Amino acid sequence: MSATAAAALDGEDFAQLPESAPSTGREKSVADLMNPPVGLFGPKVTVREATEALREQVKSAFITYIYVVDDGGRLLGLVVMREMLLAEPDTALEAIMIADPFALDASLPLTEALKLALHKHFPVYPVVGEGGRLVGLVRGSDLFANRAVEISAQSGSMVGVDKEERMGTSLTRSLKLRHPWLQINLLTAFVAAAVVGAFEDTLSRLVILAVFLPVMAGQTGNTGCQALAVALRGMTLGDVKPGMERDLVRKEGMLGFLNGGLVGLTAGAGMFVYATITGEQQPFTLAAVVFLAMIIACSVAGIAGALIPLTLKRLGADPATASSIFLTTASDVASMGIFLSLATAMMPAP
Amino acid sequence: MSATAAAALDGEDFAQLPESAPSTGREKSVADLMNPPVGLFGPKVTVREATEALREQVKSAFITYIYVVDDGGRLLGLVVMREMLLAEPDTALEAIMIADPFALDASLPLTEALKLALHKHFPVYPVVGEGGRLVGLVRGSDLFANRAVEISAQSGSMVGVDKEERMGTSLTRSLKLRHPWLQINLLTAFVAAAVVGAFEDTLSRLVILAVFLPVMAGQTGNTGCQALAVALRGMTLGDVKPGMERDLVRKEGMLGFLNGGLVGLTAGAGMFVYATITGEQQPFTLAAVVFLAMIIACSVAGIAGALIPLTLKRLGADPATASSIFLTTASDVASMGIFLSLATAMMPAP
């Protein structure tokens, strides 16, 4: 035979990456992914009896483990085939079973189930319902394919792409899903614009500052995004243990400070050269403004990059959701506001 | 007994998420993750003989499958325990084995191995070397933990965070890993600054344009990032099949156009209100400039968001690497360049 086994190894175990179901307003649970249970026996059944019964059952079902249940269908234990093979034929299943095996609750949200199963990597998990009754089996490949789909959605979530959106999503649906976040992004951009607008006098005196606005905003934004990405990844992989949040924020603030200082030197030098070429009055002061603003703004951006996903999580939201949009607002306001404030203070109108 | 099985299910199967090894300049291969092979038998060995031998072997090793090898150690087949259990004791292993089973090549890079194994989800994979010799076994949980680690690095890669960096990475090492990309980002920001600098005359006449620079850049950047994230996710999950690249680029260009139009209406309205309040001469023309520039720039950003990862892949690079840095440059140059060009053309100096 071995045909069943071959099918099991090459056919049945092939799990298509699931297309996410259209948003139904609730998260998928383990029950949505499970199949009916197979390979069930009572605790007093002997290895010989179970083996004989299996011989029939494997013709119609793919059986990986044997599940031991009581008369009420409650899951008592799990028997692996290797133990069946090595046991004496008269042994009762309860003598070789793993009692109280790891099982998933049918009502558990998939994301929670994934976290529990992440380190197990069993081919199949038993699913239990009310009172510990065995109600189904869920394949590890189905769970993990879902996890890959989940994690890969993160960089999209950060900028307002719905987890549901995949390559095959229609143009109109993509538009409907993405557009609201762009309007929100616009509102936050108006905040940054208002900050710049408050310095119109300074800008009209020193148009060269406008030339460096994109440098300040771009550089600070990228520094913050690095912090955000590292924080999110740490949260996804479970590296950020409770109590470590403060360390994370402190480290990212310090990195922002150091990166801002080093980048500020280059950017300040760029300003000095540009200001000299274009005949500005105080090229050195302009360079100092760029340097100082870069240090402060990058420190703020690093701290914001770590704080935003931590705050979103504390509020019960997905830490990735629109995090990049919030971060960009913070880093735009900080970078351009500090830059123009310093310029106004250090280069007052005559 | 069942202690072994319990350990197998709850202890040995627990795979720590691997900390990536320090960059050695080469990608990890399957050989780096494999353990020595166990449970090896010749093809003529009977089920009874193998079972007796297993009884001893399981005391010191965790055996999931039986591997059938010839005298030279070449992998001939794989036997699952269920088939051992159900077979007649005198059957030779070769009669119940799955011939030429799925195996990973020892020299295969981990990322390639992950792609091959993604849909299989076996607990253990045989690893073969030169001439098909069985040289080791690799646990599925180890492969998949690596995959989760891999995918979760993506949003960091986009902004120049190394895949190696994790929560535990030291401050100095994080600085060393992230900083070069920030200097590169700065160089690209200078390009955007140079574009703005080319319009200093226009800016000095119409300082209000400087106020809207962050709106144009931020909005266009986020539109492009949405396209980038969707494209990268499609490539990661294998949704982008060869020949679909053109459709992807076309769809993202169209989405950029539509999103740009709708957001342009809001942004244009914002400009009209602001210009009216601040007493600008031509509030309607200024609003029209914002609207038109937003449509064109968002179309460009959508196309760039799809093209950049596709191009990086074609060049043999990781499609995520620094993609956000390249995208920001493109969207900054496009948004501010188009915005200031249109303003100069539509509102010439008197």
XYZ file of C-alpha atoms in Angstrom:
700
model
C 0.000 0.000 0.000
C 1.785 3.147 1.161
C -0.469 4.903 -1.310
C -2.370 6.506 1.536
C 0.853 7.546 3.134
C 2.164 8.931 -0.123
C -1.017 10.889 -0.596
C -0.725 12.090 2.950
C 2.810 13.238 2.479
C 2.478 14.756 -0.947
C -1.151 15.483 -1.509
C -3.242 15.940 1.583
C -0.538 17.812 3.420
C -0.496 20.428 0.699
C -2.300 23.384 2.178
C -3.065 26.273 -0.137
C -2.206 29.600 1.394
C -5.637 30.755 2.461
C -7.163 33.818 0.900
C -8.489 35.735 3.876
C -12.236 35.628 4.069
C -14.007 38.908 3.393
C -14.146 40.940 6.600
C -17.100 39.700 8.560
C -16.477 41.971 11.484
C -15.179 39.130 13.649
C -11.841 37.379 13.694
C -11.644 33.776 12.488
C -11.450 31.172 15.242
C -10.026 27.671 15.426
C -13.520 26.289 14.746
C -13.425 27.864 11.271
C -10.372 25.840 10.322
C -11.089 22.444 11.917
C -12.152 19.167 10.361
C -14.236 16.405 12.017
C -12.185 14.262 14.422
C -10.958 10.807 13.274
C -9.087 7.990 15.033
C -11.094 8.045 18.296
C -11.000 5.152 20.777
C -11.995 4.446 24.385
C -9.302 4.218 27.090
C -9.727 0.462 27.672
C -9.388 -0.475 24.009
C -6.221 -2.541 23.489
C -3.473 -1.805 21.015
C -4.491 -4.934 19.052
C -8.128 -3.869 18.827
C -7.251 -0.330 17.887
C -4.809 -1.522 15.231
C -7.444 -3.737 13.644
C -9.940 -0.895 13.644
C -7.348 1.481 12.178
C -6.770 -0.880 9.286
C -10.308 -0.057 8.142
C -10.366 3.592 9.118
C -7.231 4.556 7.194
C -8.967 3.565 3.963
C -11.225 6.579 4.206
C -9.408 9.009 6.487
C -5.897 10.322 7.028
C -5.032 9.426 10.614
C -1.904 10.843 12.213
C -2.563 10.351 15.936
C -5.018 8.278 17.952
C -7.233 10.212 20.355
C -8.495 8.583 23.545
C -11.940 9.831 24.616
C -14.357 8.832 27.390
C -18.012 7.879 26.886
C -19.012 11.523 26.838
C -16.483 12.308 24.077
C -14.121 14.164 26.417
C -10.471 14.100 25.287
C -8.403 12.046 27.730
C -5.198 11.477 25.832
C -3.283 11.115 22.604
C -1.347 8.094 21.329
C 1.435 8.420 18.763
C 1.790 5.625 16.202
C 5.337 4.844 17.316
C 4.064 3.903 20.776
C 1.357 1.721 19.220
C 4.027 -0.066 17.222
C 6.325 -0.664 20.171
C 3.647 -1.609 22.742
C 2.516 -5.149 23.610
C -0.711 -5.941 21.699
C -2.721 -6.411 24.916
C -1.824 -3.038 26.376
C -4.769 -0.694 26.906
C -4.492 2.636 25.095
C -4.739 4.538 28.385
C -1.417 2.967 29.436
C 0.535 4.430 26.533
C -1.353 7.648 25.945
C -0.061 11.136 26.664
C -2.654 12.266 29.194
C -4.153 15.764 28.908
C -2.442 16.518 25.612
C -2.007 20.005 24.212
C -5.309 21.004 22.601
C -6.764 24.160 21.128
C -10.058 25.598 22.265
C -12.585 25.775 19.417
C -13.519 29.358 20.252
C -9.899 30.589 20.367
C -9.148 33.374 17.844
C -6.702 32.173 15.186
C -4.010 34.672 16.135
C -4.026 33.368 19.716
C -3.998 29.753 18.525
C -0.999 30.553 16.330
C 0.944 31.930 19.264
C 0.238 28.790 21.302
C 1.140 26.464 18.437
C 4.158 28.412 17.195
C 6.744 26.388 19.070
C 4.933 23.041 18.827
C 4.802 22.431 15.096
C 2.667 19.300 15.367
C 1.139 18.058 12.110
C -2.329 18.003 13.712
C -3.859 19.606 16.809
C -6.952 18.322 18.644
C -9.681 20.915 19.118
C -11.875 20.825 22.222
C -15.208 22.473 22.965
C -17.451 22.736 26.028
C -16.352 20.492 28.900
C -13.209 19.347 27.094
C -15.109 17.398 24.419
C -13.056 16.585 21.322
C -14.886 18.410 18.542
C -12.379 18.488 15.708
C -8.830 18.427 14.385
C -6.909 21.274 12.846
C -3.862 20.777 10.629
C -0.681 22.588 11.614
C -0.053 23.541 7.991
C -3.371 25.398 7.877
C -2.526 27.297 11.054
C 0.958 28.199 9.877
C -0.032 29.204 6.385
C -2.390 31.614 8.120
C 0.471 32.899 10.228
C 2.685 33.624 7.226
C -0.217 35.494 5.653
C -0.728 37.396 8.905
C 2.877 38.483 9.422
C 3.343 39.426 5.787
C 0.501 41.922 6.155
C 2.419 43.993 8.662
C 4.279 46.439 6.443
C 0.960 47.148 4.721
C -0.926 47.647 7.978
C 1.581 50.300 8.942
C 0.482 52.503 6.045
C -3.218 51.670 6.072
C -3.484 48.591 3.859
C -6.104 46.133 5.134
C -4.955 42.589 5.956
C -7.650 41.369 3.667
C -6.061 42.917 0.586
C -4.164 40.500 -1.645
C -2.968 40.536 -5.256
C -6.366 39.361 -6.463
C -8.342 42.102 -4.713
C -10.303 44.174 -7.235
C -9.382 47.768 -8.016
C -12.555 49.207 -6.535
C -12.240 47.161 -3.358
C -8.557 48.165 -2.964
C -9.575 51.780 -3.402
C -12.322 51.467 -0.809
C -9.997 49.767 1.677
C -6.997 52.052 1.284
C -8.578 55.421 0.672
C -9.911 56.250 4.154
C -6.386 55.973 5.583
C -5.077 58.355 2.937
C -7.647 60.947 3.972
C -6.586 60.445 7.590
C -2.968 60.812 6.507
C -3.946 64.067 4.811
C -5.472 65.425 8.002
C -2.259 64.633 9.855
C -0.265 66.274 7.045
C -2.322 69.426 7.575
C -1.014 69.459 11.148
C 2.555 69.451 9.817
C 1.586 72.144 7.310
C 0.127 74.295 10.079
C 3.425 74.055 11.934
C 5.307 75.197 8.835
C 2.698 77.892 8.249
C 3.391 79.352 11.679
C 6.872 80.232 10.408
C 5.894 81.913 7.125
C 7.725 85.085 8.180
C 10.951 83.225 8.772
C 10.535 81.294 5.529
C 9.960 84.446 3.501
C 13.205 85.885 4.921
C 15.162 82.649 4.471
C 13.786 80.706 1.499
C 16.762 78.359 1.795
C 15.035 76.817 4.824
C 12.233 75.584 2.546
C 14.827 73.759 0.476
C 15.928 71.826 3.559
C 12.440 70.989 4.817
C 12.279 67.735 2.820
C 15.747 66.778 4.089
C 14.697 67.241 7.713
C 11.354 65.498 7.278
C 12.694 62.611 5.183
C 15.639 61.896 7.421
C 13.697 62.055 10.664
C 10.905 59.945 9.205
C 13.284 57.195 8.156
C 15.013 57.140 11.545
C 11.636 56.781 13.223
C 10.557 54.054 10.779
C 13.628 52.008 11.646
C 12.687 52.176 15.329
C 9.076 51.353 14.517
C 10.023 48.329 12.411
C 12.330 46.922 15.086
C 9.729 47.447 17.822
C 6.973 45.813 15.770
C 9.159 42.872 14.892
C 10.097 42.385 18.523
C 6.418 42.403 19.474
C 5.514 39.981 16.671
C 8.189 37.462 17.600
C 7.489 37.792 21.311
C 10.911 39.327 22.053
C 9.369 42.286 23.903
C 8.615 40.769 27.290
C 6.515 42.687 29.848
C 8.735 45.181 31.638
C 11.089 45.584 28.681
C 9.092 48.416 27.114
C 11.045 51.123 28.912
C 14.392 49.674 27.772
C 13.130 49.563 24.206
C 12.047 53.207 24.244
C 15.304 54.288 25.887
C 17.425 52.372 23.361
C 15.561 53.814 20.381
C 15.814 57.335 21.804
C 19.560 56.896 22.224
C 19.919 55.473 18.706
C 17.946 58.418 17.353
C 20.268 60.791 19.181
C 23.431 59.129 17.838
C 22.118 58.642 14.309
C 20.781 62.197 14.315
C 24.170 63.514 15.378
C 26.087 61.671 12.675
C 23.573 62.397 9.951
C 23.318 65.973 11.236
C 27.036 66.444 10.516
C 26.572 65.427 6.881
C 23.361 67.390 6.493
C 24.906 70.438 8.180
C 27.883 70.236 5.843
C 25.449 70.025 2.925
C 23.689 73.152 4.160
C 26.993 74.989 4.598
C 28.074 74.229 1.020
C 24.681 75.073 -0.452
C 24.340 78.311 1.558
C 27.847 79.398 0.557
C 27.228 78.704 -3.139
C 23.912 80.566 -3.138
C 25.475 83.516 -1.267
C 23.489 83.311 1.975
C 24.588 85.639 4.800
C 25.252 83.189 7.627
C 26.168 79.792 6.209
C 27.688 78.562 9.458
C 24.654 79.424 11.571
C 22.404 77.732 9.009
C 24.555 74.590 9.215
C 24.362 74.664 13.018
C 20.570 74.919 12.846
C 20.435 71.833 10.614
C 22.799 69.909 12.890
C 20.999 70.715 16.147
C 17.519 70.219 14.713
C 18.526 66.851 13.272
C 19.780 65.568 16.642
C 16.679 66.634 18.542
C 14.191 65.568 15.876
C 15.787 62.134 15.352
C 15.753 61.504 19.116
C 12.041 62.346 19.184
C 11.393 60.152 16.133
C 13.222 57.184 17.667
C 11.203 57.455 20.860
C 7.958 57.870 18.894
C 8.814 54.845 16.735
C 8.986 52.659 19.829
C 6.133 54.301 21.755
C 3.509 54.237 19.006
C 3.167 50.438 18.597
C 3.440 49.956 22.385
C 0.632 52.474 22.885
C -1.537 50.949 20.164
C -1.156 47.568 21.830
C -2.010 48.985 25.257
C -5.158 50.463 23.725
C -6.103 46.991 22.527
C -5.406 47.696 18.841
C -3.103 45.855 16.449
C 0.275 47.555 17.098
C 0.982 47.829 13.362
C -2.265 49.496 12.321
C -1.545 52.841 10.685
C 1.500 53.112 12.942
C 3.546 54.579 10.112
C 0.911 57.267 9.525
C 0.982 58.305 13.193
C 4.765 58.179 13.208
C 5.104 60.348 10.110
C 2.923 62.997 11.715
C 5.039 62.997 14.849
C 8.328 63.089 12.962
C 7.136 65.754 10.479
C 5.904 68.029 13.232
C 9.035 67.475 15.316
C 11.549 67.856 12.503
C 10.098 70.865 10.724
C 8.876 72.541 13.903
C 12.236 72.258 15.643
C 14.155 73.232 12.503
C 12.115 76.383 11.904
C 12.000 77.288 15.617
C 15.762 77.080 15.931
C 16.248 79.087 12.742
C 13.862 81.781 14.015
C 15.637 81.934 17.382
C 19.210 81.802 16.086
C 18.668 84.083 13.081
C 16.195 86.757 14.242
C 14.903 89.373 11.837
C 17.187 92.436 11.863
C 6.562 4.714 29.005
C 4.888 7.414 26.888
C 7.425 9.570 28.619
C 9.467 9.734 25.427
C 6.399 10.655 23.477
C 5.422 13.260 25.996
C 8.887 14.741 25.848
C 8.666 14.675 22.093
C 5.356 16.453 22.067
C 6.030 18.982 24.762
C 9.759 19.239 25.146
C 11.816 18.330 22.163
C 9.366 19.812 19.725
C 9.780 23.186 21.375
C 11.970 25.115 19.028
C 13.312 28.431 20.250
C 12.940 31.121 17.680
C 16.458 31.292 16.333
C 18.502 34.412 16.846
C 20.058 34.979 13.456
C 23.730 34.209 13.403
C 26.020 37.204 13.024
C 26.357 38.068 9.346
C 29.016 35.820 7.928
C 28.648 37.104 4.411
C 26.791 33.996 3.269
C 23.227 32.889 3.721
C 22.520 29.986 6.068
C 21.867 26.663 4.347
C 19.916 23.571 5.325
C 23.170 22.005 6.529
C 23.397 24.643 9.267
C 20.096 23.542 10.753
C 20.268 19.756 10.427
C 20.868 17.076 13.041
C 22.455 13.650 12.468
C 20.062 11.137 10.881
C 18.354 8.524 13.092
C 16.051 5.562 12.341
C 17.949 4.243 9.320
C 17.373 0.707 7.967
C 18.177 -1.300 4.852
C 15.418 -2.033 2.313
C 15.270 -5.785 3.032
C 14.873 -5.367 6.800
C 11.457 -6.631 7.900
C 8.905 -4.725 9.912
C 9.492 -7.102 12.842
C 13.263 -6.575 12.788
C 12.935 -2.838 12.456
C 10.414 -2.689 15.300
C 12.750 -4.609 17.609
C 15.646 -2.317 16.709
C 13.456 0.759 17.218
C 12.602 -0.385 20.735
C 16.248 0.252 21.636
C 16.821 3.313 19.472
C 13.902 5.323 20.864
C 15.543 5.242 24.280
C 18.219 7.640 23.105
C 16.745 9.378 20.061
C 13.453 10.920 19.012
C 12.383 9.009 15.918
C 9.462 10.240 13.836
C 9.928 8.435 10.527
C 12.002 5.457 9.396
C 14.414 6.096 6.542
C 15.341 3.317 4.131
C 18.901 3.604 2.798
C 21.059 1.382 0.581
C 24.545 0.133 1.488
C 26.088 3.397 0.346
C 23.776 5.417 2.596
C 21.664 6.688 -0.315
C 18.075 7.562 0.677
C 15.673 5.104 -0.977
C 12.475 5.731 0.908
C 10.590 6.761 4.010
C 8.246 4.669 6.174
C 5.623 6.258 8.414
C 4.924 4.586 11.754
C 1.283 4.022 10.867
C 2.322 1.772 7.973
C 4.716 -0.128 10.256
C 1.854 -0.710 12.661
C -0.581 -1.935 10.035
C 1.862 -4.095 8.016
C 2.446 -7.836 8.449
C 5.569 -8.394 10.596
C 7.396 -10.228 7.784
C 6.959 -7.459 5.247
C 10.206 -5.875 4.027
C 10.464 -2.136 4.583
C 10.906 -1.528 0.856
C 7.375 -2.841 0.320
C 5.734 -0.218 2.498
C 8.089 2.695 2.008
C 7.291 5.861 0.131
C 9.965 5.686 -2.565
C 11.963 8.808 -3.461
C 10.477 10.889 -0.657
C 10.606 14.662 -0.561
C 14.058 15.635 0.717
C 16.005 18.857 1.067
C 19.453 19.311 -0.397
C 22.052 20.071 2.292
C 23.488 22.983 0.310
C 20.099 24.612 -0.315
C 19.831 28.162 1.089
C 17.305 28.323 3.929
C 15.003 30.725 2.109
C 14.733 28.290 -0.809
C 14.178 25.349 1.539
C 11.400 27.279 3.239
C 9.631 27.854 -0.036
C 9.790 24.146 -0.861
C 8.624 23.102 2.592
C 5.981 25.797 3.020
C 3.059 23.692 1.878
C 4.332 20.374 3.282
C 4.479 21.032 7.000
C 6.101 17.721 7.877
C 7.515 17.416 11.392
C 10.887 16.302 10.001
C 12.563 16.516 6.582
C 15.375 14.242 5.380
C 18.456 16.095 4.134
C 20.516 14.636 1.306
C 24.038 15.409 0.165
C 26.238 14.283 -2.734
C 24.761 11.383 -4.701
C 21.520 11.401 -2.712
C 23.167 10.232 0.522
C 21.093 10.831 3.642
C 23.255 13.199 5.687
C 20.845 14.596 8.269
C 17.360 15.512 9.400
C 15.926 18.966 9.834
C 12.889 19.693 12.002
C 9.995 21.508 10.389
C 9.606 23.716 13.448
C 13.167 25.000 13.013
C 12.543 25.800 9.364
C 9.269 27.560 10.074
C 10.492 29.521 13.057
C 13.149 30.805 10.669
C 10.462 31.711 8.179
C 8.476 33.743 10.701
C 11.699 35.503 11.643
C 12.416 36.113 7.967
C 9.027 37.564 7.013
C 8.848 39.707 10.129
C 12.073 41.411 9.049
C 10.450 42.847 5.959
C 9.119 46.154 7.218
C 12.548 46.802 8.705
C 14.392 45.875 5.525
C 12.348 48.467 3.682
C 13.898 51.271 5.742
C 17.404 49.858 6.087
C 17.199 47.651 9.188
C 19.323 44.517 8.858
C 17.567 41.135 9.173
C 20.089 40.278 11.826
C 18.865 43.001 14.209
C 16.633 41.795 17.046
C 15.577 43.185 20.423
C 18.744 41.888 22.024
C 21.111 43.539 19.542
C 23.465 45.945 21.316
C 23.208 49.697 20.868
C 26.549 50.015 19.103
C 25.772 47.132 16.759
C 22.319 48.568 15.945
C 23.953 51.901 15.222
C 26.518 50.301 12.955
C 23.883 48.303 11.096
C 21.331 51.076 10.635
C 23.486 54.132 10.162
C 24.844 53.550 6.635
C 21.301 53.434 5.278
C 20.485 56.732 6.955
C 23.436 58.382 5.220
C 22.205 56.907 1.924
C 18.739 58.218 2.736
C 20.302 61.632 3.295
C 21.954 61.593 -0.112
C 18.612 60.829 -1.706
C 17.004 63.611 0.368
C 19.555 66.017 -1.117
C 18.172 65.101 -4.536
C 14.715 66.155 -3.376
C 16.198 69.309 -1.844
C 17.930 70.141 -5.116
C 14.583 69.902 -6.894
C 13.019 72.296 -4.387
C 16.087 74.540 -4.622
C 15.541 74.912 -8.361
C 12.320 76.731 -7.543
C 13.647 79.196 -4.970
C 12.362 82.129 -7.039
C 8.847 80.755 -7.085
C 9.025 79.950 -3.373
C 10.179 83.430 -2.462
C 7.194 84.866 -4.352
C 4.732 82.348 -2.946
C 5.835 81.260 0.526
C 2.478 79.499 0.923
C 3.835 76.792 -1.403
C 6.448 75.885 1.234
C 3.641 75.293 3.718
C 2.115 72.702 1.376
C 5.377 70.925 0.551
C 5.032 68.501 3.517
C 1.416 67.796 2.541
C 2.419 66.893 -1.021
C 5.415 64.817 0.056
C 3.669 63.030 2.928
C 0.571 62.159 0.966
C 2.413 60.943 -2.101
C 4.831 58.960 0.046
C 2.061 57.137 1.862
C 0.246 56.307 -1.377
C 3.462 54.838 -2.746
C 4.123 52.903 0.467
C 0.713 51.260 0.233
C 1.557 50.072 -3.280
C 4.998 48.931 -2.141
C 3.606 46.947 0.799
C 1.018 45.183 -1.346
C 3.578 44.351 -4.027
C 6.076 43.008 -1.480
C 3.443 40.937 0.244
C 2.332 39.464 -3.068
C 5.930 38.570 -3.874
C 6.497 37.052 -0.407
C 3.407 34.867 -0.557
C 4.034 33.852 -4.158
C 0.915 35.632 -5.449
C 2.880 37.532 -8.104
C 3.262 34.901 -10.796
C 5.593 35.499 -13.763
C 3.786 37.610 -16.334
C 1.613 39.352 -13.728
C 4.110 42.146 -13.112
C 2.606 44.408 -15.733
C -0.900 44.011 -14.286
C 0.421 44.850 -10.835
C 2.114 48.039 -12.026
C -0.965 49.063 -14.012
C -3.303 48.467 -11.078
C -1.138 50.455 -8.662
C -0.811 53.315 -11.162
C -4.584 53.401 -11.529
C -5.099 53.290 -7.754
C -2.592 56.129 -7.360
C -4.534 58.136 -9.925
C -7.884 57.570 -8.201
C -6.573 58.053 -4.664
C -4.645 61.114 -5.799
C -7.791 62.587 -7.337
C -9.916 62.088 -4.232
C -7.231 63.217 -1.814
C -6.395 66.081 -4.189
C -9.941 67.384 -3.786
C -9.573 67.547 0.009
C -6.042 68.925 -0.145
C -7.085 71.477 -2.789
C -9.983 72.563 -0.588
C -7.547 72.904 2.308
C -5.296 75.107 0.182
C -8.256 77.245 -0.934
C -9.336 77.887 2.664
C -5.792 78.572 3.882
C -4.955 80.849 0.958
C -8.187 82.791 1.435
C -7.588 83.231 5.175
C -4.008 84.391 4.666
C -5.081 86.789 1.928
C -3.265 85.227 -1.041
C -4.034 86.672 -4.475
C -5.188 83.598 -6.398
C -6.648 81.043 -3.987
C -8.471 79.115 -6.708
C -5.393 78.727 -8.893
C -3.374 77.570 -5.865
C -6.053 74.953 -5.099
C -5.965 73.781 -8.715
C -2.185 73.399 -8.535
C -2.516 71.213 -5.430
C -5.244 69.102 -7.019
C -3.437 68.493 -10.317
C -0.060 67.885 -8.689
C -1.589 65.392 -6.267
C -3.151 63.333 -9.083
C 0.042 63.178 -11.137
C 2.382 62.599 -8.182
C 0.240 59.853 -6.618
C 0.044 58.052 -9.971
C 3.835 58.177 -10.209
C 4.187 57.005 -6.587
C 1.831 54.052 -7.127
C 3.777 52.946 -10.193
C 7.087 53.392 -8.360
C 5.799 51.427 -5.371
C 5.159 48.421 -7.586
C 8.183 48.859 -9.866
C 10.853 49.214 -7.168
C 10.545 45.750 -5.550
C 10.077 44.122 -8.963
C 13.260 45.833 -10.177
C 15.225 44.915 -7.045
C 14.205 41.293 -7.545
C 15.194 41.364 -11.207
C 18.609 42.692 -10.149
C 18.972 39.682 -7.873
C 18.501 41.655 -4.614
C 15.965 41.111 -1.846
C 12.934 43.057 -3.117
C 12.396 44.657 0.310
C 15.916 45.975 0.860
C 15.830 49.748 1.306
C 12.810 49.788 -1.013
C 11.134 52.429 1.132
C 14.211 54.658 0.894
C 14.217 54.441 -2.905
C 10.469 54.972 -2.985
C 10.601 58.056 -0.779
C 13.155 59.620 -3.080
C 10.986 58.962 -6.106
C 7.821 60.236 -4.448
C 9.507 63.316 -2.932
C 11.050 64.327 -6.241
C 7.819 63.672 -8.113
C 5.472 65.372 -5.654
C 7.482 68.505 -4.905
C 8.892 68.807 -8.434
C 5.489 68.555 -10.083
C 3.863 70.820 -7.488
C 6.425 73.595 -7.881
C 6.596 73.217 -11.685
C 2.837 73.569 -12.020
C 2.811 76.553 -9.669
C 5.582 78.240 -11.668
C 3.779 77.572 -14.946
C 0.268 78.509 -13.784
C 1.293 81.509 -11.679
C 4.158 83.202 -13.578
C 5.969 86.203 -12.112
C 4.232 89.412 -13.183
